[in-house]
Coordinates of C-alpha atoms and ligand atoms in Angstrom, one line a residue:
X1 CA -50.4 69.7 44.8
X2 CA -48.8 72.6 48.1
X3 CA -45.4 71.4 49.2
X4 CA -44.2 69.5 52.7
X5 CA -43.7 71.6 54.8
X6 CA -39.8 71.0 56.0
X7 CA -40.5 69.2 59.6
X8 CA -38.5 71.9 61.9
X9 CA -36.9 70.9 65.5
X10 CA -37.0 74.0 68.3
X11 CA -34.9 72.7 71.3
X12 CA -35.2 75.0 73.7
X13 CA -38.6 77.5 74.6
X14 CA -38.7 80.6 72.2
X15 CA -40.8 83.6 72.4
X16 CA -44.9 82.9 72.4
X17 CA -45.3 84.8 68.9
X18 CA -42.4 83.8 67.0
X19 CA -43.9 79.7 68.0
X20 CA -46.8 80.4 66.8
X21 CA -45.2 82.1 64.0
X22 CA -42.7 78.8 63.0
X23 CA -45.7 76.7 63.4
X24 CA -47.7 78.0 60.8
X25 CA -45.1 78.0 58.6
X26 CA -43.2 74.8 59.5
X27 CA -43.9 71.1 60.4
X28 CA -42.7 72.0 64.3
X29 CA -42.2 71.1 67.0
X30 CA -41.9 73.1 70.1
X31 CA -40.1 72.3 73.3
X32 CA -43.1 74.0 75.7
X33 CA -41.3 72.8 79.1
X34 CA -37.3 74.1 78.1
X35 CA -36.0 70.9 79.6
X36 CA -32.4 71.3 77.9
X37 CA -32.4 68.0 75.3
X38 CA -31.0 65.1 76.7
X39 CA -27.9 64.0 74.4
X40 CA -30.3 60.6 73.4
X41 CA -33.0 63.5 72.7
X42 CA -30.2 65.8 70.3
X43 CA -29.6 62.6 68.3
X44 CA -33.4 61.5 68.1
X45 CA -34.4 65.1 67.1
X46 CA -31.1 65.2 64.3
X47 CA -32.0 61.6 63.6
X48 CA -36.2 63.7 62.3
X49 CA -35.3 67.2 62.1
X50 CA -35.1 68.2 58.0
X51 CA -34.2 71.9 59.7
X52 CA -32.5 72.1 63.7
X53 CA -33.3 75.3 65.2
X54 CA -30.6 74.7 68.9
X55 CA -29.7 77.1 71.2
X56 CA -26.0 77.9 73.0
X57 CA -27.3 74.5 75.9
X58 CA -27.0 72.7 73.0
X59 CA -23.5 70.9 72.3
X60 CA -23.6 70.2 68.4
X61 CA -20.8 68.2 68.2
X62 CA -19.2 65.2 65.7
X63 CA -21.3 62.9 68.0
X64 CA -24.5 63.8 67.3
X65 CA -23.8 64.6 64.2
X66 CA -22.5 61.1 62.6
X67 CA -26.1 60.4 63.6
X68 CA -27.9 62.8 61.8
X69 CA -30.8 61.6 59.2
X70 CA -30.2 62.6 55.4
X71 CA -32.4 65.5 55.9
X72 CA -31.4 66.9 57.7
X73 CA -29.1 69.7 55.9
X74 CA -30.0 73.3 58.2
X75 CA -28.8 74.2 61.9
X76 CA -30.3 77.0 61.9
X77 CA -29.1 78.6 65.2
X78 CA -30.5 81.1 67.8
X79 CA -27.9 83.0 69.0
X80 CA -25.1 84.4 66.7
X81 CA -22.4 82.7 68.6
X82 CA -21.9 79.2 66.0
X83 CA -19.1 77.1 68.6
X84 CA -21.9 74.9 70.3
X85 CA -21.4 74.0 66.8
X86 CA -18.9 71.4 65.9
X87 CA -18.7 73.4 62.7
X88 CA -16.0 71.3 60.1
X89 CA -18.4 67.8 60.8
X90 CA -21.4 70.3 60.1
X91 CA -19.7 70.8 56.7
X92 CA -18.7 68.0 55.6
X93 CA -22.4 66.2 55.9
X94 CA -23.0 69.2 53.2
X95 CA -25.4 70.9 56.2
X96 CA -26.0 74.3 55.4
X97 CA -25.6 76.2 59.3
X98 CA -26.8 79.7 59.9
X99 CA -26.6 82.2 63.1
X100 CA -28.6 85.8 64.6
X101 CA -26.6 88.9 63.6
X102 CA -26.6 92.2 64.0
X103 CA -30.0 91.5 66.9
X104 CA -28.8 91.6 70.2
X105 CA -26.1 93.8 69.4
X106 CA -26.9 97.4 71.1
X107 CA -28.8 94.5 74.0
X108 CA -25.5 92.8 74.5
X109 CA -23.1 96.2 74.5
X110 CA -25.8 98.2 76.8
X111 CA -25.4 94.5 79.8
X112 CA -21.7 95.3 79.2
X113 CA -21.5 99.0 79.4
X114 CA -23.8 98.1 82.2
X115 CA -20.4 96.2 83.9
X116 CA -17.8 98.5 82.4
X117 CA -19.8 100.8 85.6
X118 CA -21.4 98.3 88.0
X119 CA -18.0 96.8 89.4
X120 CA -14.9 100.2 89.5
X121 CA -18.3 101.7 91.1
X122 CA -19.4 99.1 93.2
X123 CA -22.9 98.7 92.0
X124 CA -23.9 95.2 93.6
X125 CA -21.5 95.1 96.1
X126 CA -23.0 98.3 97.7
X127 CA -26.8 96.5 97.3
X128 CA -25.6 93.2 99.3
X129 CA -24.6 96.0 102.2
X130 CA -27.7 97.2 101.9
X131 CA -30.2 93.8 101.5
X132 CA -28.0 93.1 104.5
X133 CA -29.2 96.0 106.2
X134 CA -25.5 96.9 107.3
X135 CA -24.7 100.2 105.9
X136 CA -23.8 102.4 109.1
X137 CA -25.1 105.4 107.1
X138 CA -22.9 108.1 104.5
X139 CA -19.1 108.9 105.2
X140 CA -16.5 110.4 103.1
X141 CA -14.4 107.5 102.8
X142 CA -16.7 105.4 102.9
X143 CA -17.0 102.3 100.0
X144 CA -14.5 104.3 97.0
X145 CA -14.3 103.3 93.8
X146 CA -12.7 104.2 90.9
X147 CA -14.2 106.7 88.5
X148 CA -13.8 105.8 85.0
X149 CA -13.7 109.4 83.1
X150 CA -11.0 109.2 81.0
X151 CA -9.3 105.6 81.5
X152 CA -8.1 103.5 78.5
X153 CA -11.1 101.2 77.6
X154 CA -9.0 98.2 75.3
X155 CA -11.2 96.2 73.3
X156 CA -10.5 92.7 72.2
X157 CA -12.7 92.5 68.8
X158 CA -13.9 95.0 67.5
X159 CA -16.7 93.9 65.7
X160 CA -20.6 95.3 66.2
X161 CA -20.7 94.3 69.4
X162 CA -17.5 95.7 70.2
X163 CA -18.2 98.5 68.1
X164 CA -21.2 99.8 69.7
X165 CA -19.4 99.0 73.3
X166 CA -16.6 101.4 72.7
X167 CA -19.5 104.1 71.0
X168 CA -21.6 103.8 74.9
X169 CA -17.4 104.3 76.1
X170 CA -16.6 107.0 74.2
X171 CA -19.5 109.2 75.5
X172 CA -18.4 108.1 79.0
X173 CA -15.0 109.3 78.6
X174 CA -13.2 106.5 78.5
X175 CA -10.2 106.6 75.4
X176 CA -10.6 103.6 73.2
X177 CA -8.1 101.1 72.7
X178 CA -8.6 97.6 69.9
X179 CA -6.6 95.0 69.0
X180 CA -8.4 92.9 66.5
X181 CA -7.3 90.4 63.4
X182 CA -7.9 92.8 61.1
X183 CA -7.8 96.4 61.7
X184 CA -10.3 98.4 60.9
X185 CA -10.9 100.8 58.0
X186 CA -9.0 104.8 58.8
X187 CA -13.3 106.2 58.9
X188 CA -14.4 104.2 61.4
X189 CA -10.9 104.3 63.6
X190 CA -11.1 108.0 63.7
X191 CA -14.9 108.3 63.9
X192 CA -14.1 105.3 66.9
X193 CA -12.0 108.0 68.6
X194 CA -10.1 104.4 68.3
X195 CA -6.3 103.6 68.3
X196 CA -5.0 100.3 67.1
X197 CA -2.5 97.6 68.8
X198 CA -1.8 95.6 66.3
X199 CA -0.1 92.8 69.5
X200 CA -2.9 92.3 72.9
X201 CA 0.7 91.5 74.7
X202 CA 1.4 95.0 74.5
X203 CA -2.1 96.4 74.1
X204 CA -3.0 94.7 77.9
X205 CA -0.1 96.3 80.1
X206 CA -1.5 99.5 79.3
X207 CA -5.5 99.7 79.9
X208 CA -7.6 100.6 82.5
X209 CA -9.8 98.2 81.3
X210 CA -10.4 94.8 79.0
X211 CA -14.2 93.6 77.6
X212 CA -13.8 91.1 75.8
X213 CA -16.0 91.0 72.1
X214 CA -14.4 88.5 69.9
X215 CA -16.7 85.2 69.3
X216 CA -15.1 82.1 70.7
X217 CA -13.3 79.9 68.4
X218 CA -10.2 77.1 68.8
X219 CA -8.0 80.5 67.7
X220 CA -9.4 82.2 70.3
X221 CA -10.3 79.8 73.1
X222 CA -7.9 80.9 76.7
X223 CA -7.1 84.4 74.8
X224 CA -6.5 85.5 78.3
X225 CA -4.7 83.0 79.3
X226 CA -2.4 83.5 82.9
X227 CA 0.3 84.3 81.1
X228 CA -2.0 86.7 79.6
X229 CA -3.7 88.4 82.5
X230 CA -0.4 89.0 84.2
X231 CA 0.7 91.8 81.0
X232 CA -2.3 93.5 82.5
X233 CA -1.9 96.1 85.9
X234 CA -3.6 95.4 89.2
X235 CA -5.9 98.2 89.0
X236 CA -7.1 96.6 86.0
X237 CA -10.8 95.5 84.6
X238 CA -11.7 92.6 82.9
X239 CA -15.0 92.3 81.5
X240 CA -16.4 89.5 79.4
X241 CA -20.0 89.7 77.8
X242 CA -18.9 86.9 74.6
X243 CA -17.7 83.2 76.1
X244 CA -16.1 82.0 79.6
X245 CA -14.0 79.8 77.1
X246 CA -11.6 82.9 76.3
X247 CA -10.6 83.1 79.5
X248 CA -8.7 80.6 81.6
X249 CA -11.5 81.5 85.1
X250 CA -9.5 79.5 86.9
X251 CA -6.4 81.9 86.6
X252 CA -8.7 85.1 86.1
X253 CA -10.2 83.3 89.7
X254 CA -6.7 83.1 91.6
X255 CA -5.4 86.8 90.2
X256 CA -8.8 89.5 91.5
X257 CA -8.2 86.7 95.0
X258 CA -4.6 87.4 95.5
X259 CA -5.7 91.6 94.5
X260 CA -3.4 90.9 91.0
X261 CA -6.3 92.5 89.4
X262 CA -8.8 95.6 90.3
X263 CA -12.3 94.0 88.9
X264 CA -14.0 92.1 86.9
X265 CA -17.9 91.6 85.0
X266 CA -18.6 88.3 84.3
X267 CA -21.7 87.4 82.6
X268 CA -19.6 84.6 80.6
X269 CA -18.6 81.3 82.2
X270 CA -15.9 78.7 81.0
X271 CA -18.6 75.5 82.6
X272 CA -22.2 77.7 82.0
X273 CA -23.8 77.4 84.4
X274 CA -21.3 76.3 86.2
X275 CA -19.3 79.4 88.1
X276 CA -16.2 78.9 89.9
X277 CA -16.5 78.6 93.5
X278 CA -14.1 80.8 94.5
X279 CA -15.5 84.1 92.1
X280 CA -18.8 83.8 94.0
X281 CA -17.2 84.8 96.9
X282 CA -15.1 86.9 95.7
X283 CA -16.1 91.3 96.5
X284 CA -14.5 92.3 93.1
X285 CA -16.9 90.3 90.6
X286 CA -19.8 91.7 89.4
X287 CA -21.9 88.0 87.7
X288 CA -25.1 88.1 85.5
X289 CA -25.7 84.9 84.6
X290 CA -26.1 85.2 80.4
X291 CA -28.1 88.2 80.5
X292 CA -26.3 89.9 77.7
X293 CA -29.4 89.4 75.1
X294 CA -31.4 88.7 77.2
X295 CA -34.4 91.8 76.4
X296 CA -37.3 90.7 74.8
X297 CA -37.2 92.2 71.5
X298 CA -33.7 90.7 70.7
X299 CA -35.8 87.2 71.6
X300 CA -37.8 88.1 69.1
X301 CA -35.5 89.4 65.9
X302 CA -33.4 86.3 66.7
X303 CA -36.4 84.0 65.9
X304 CA -37.7 86.1 63.7
X305 CA -33.9 85.6 61.9
X306 CA -33.9 81.9 62.4
X307 CA -37.3 82.7 60.9
X308 CA -36.4 84.1 57.8
X309 CA -33.3 81.9 58.0
X310 CA -35.7 78.5 57.7
X311 CA -37.6 79.7 55.3
X312 CA -35.4 81.3 52.5
X313 CA -33.5 78.1 53.4
X314 CA -36.5 76.1 52.3
X315 CA -37.7 77.8 48.9
X316 CA -34.7 76.5 47.6
X317 CA -31.9 80.1 48.0
X318 CA -29.8 81.0 50.4
X319 CA -30.5 81.6 53.8
X320 CA -29.2 85.5 53.9
X321 CA -26.4 84.6 57.8
X322 CA -25.9 81.6 56.4
X323 CA -22.0 80.9 58.6
X324 CA -19.2 80.9 56.5
X325 CA -15.8 79.3 57.6
X326 CA -14.3 82.4 56.3
X327 CA -16.2 83.8 60.1
X328 CA -14.6 81.4 62.6
Ligands
LIG401 C1 -27.9 84.5 73.3 C2 -25.2 84.6 73.4 O1 -28.2 84.5 74.1 O2 -25.7 85.0 70.5 C3 -25.3 84.9 71.3 O3 -24.0 84.8 70.7 O4 -24.4 85.1 73.1 C4 -26.9 85.4 74.1 O5 -26.7 86.2 74.1 C5 -27.6 82.7 73.4 O6 -26.4 82.2 72.6 C6 -29.1 81.7 72.2 O7 -28.3 80.6 72.0

């Protein structure tokens, strides 16, 4: 007798090719309108599903997980960060969690590099000026920014994305510094020409640009606290394409407004999709709506990872991208 297909509930609209394949392989319930699920709808989903496919916009907390039906054995997250899921409660309930690492590394690194260039060179500000039809023509002293060649880049979190950013920044003439829970293998450190700082505080005080690439966990919440932001020099820039919660957004906004920092490039925010209104009024920031991995290539690859994880799990094997407690 053919095996019953698992009931898979997908919380958001995914690329068409992914949805088509999921419909072929599983008993899939799609969200064609892409309207984020309410808490009640999420609870309904975990009651009925064998597999849930959430994204960053779904909070799979203890309240939701406590309502999960006996069949929910896998949460196959569409995304690498799993801070939207209460991992401890999921573990207690023997629910396996998978994510989609690796496939969005290069795109996220590109977006980070774009911000590292855009903020000091005032790209968005210049574009706004032009569009407002207020440009009066070239002048030797008009809209001067800062050179990034020869400057120090401090990478916080030297995993896949941090390394991909380091490679790009090195090619732009920046010197690479990093802080990580674990020091890199000496060969990799040498290849990246990266200097390791055991003390984040000491690194921050010496950098021209700081970029964040660690996951958001209880340990990294407000890692860039008001105290640590104050260690940065007034000419330095903060770039964040990781998670908004890692930076104290109010403190950052205050310091940017007072000129205690030179600028910031932010793709993520502490209370997404809300953005601190004071940030919106600042000229020295470039703000993006969480576009780090927003390419069709990344999204399809992420979907394929989700499919492989579900299929492997349904076939009775360990899925390749299991999230283990030790990772976070
Ligand atoms: C995704 C991301 O947009 O994968 C991640 O962790 O931050 C993003 O690039 C989002 O998380 C999808 O759920």
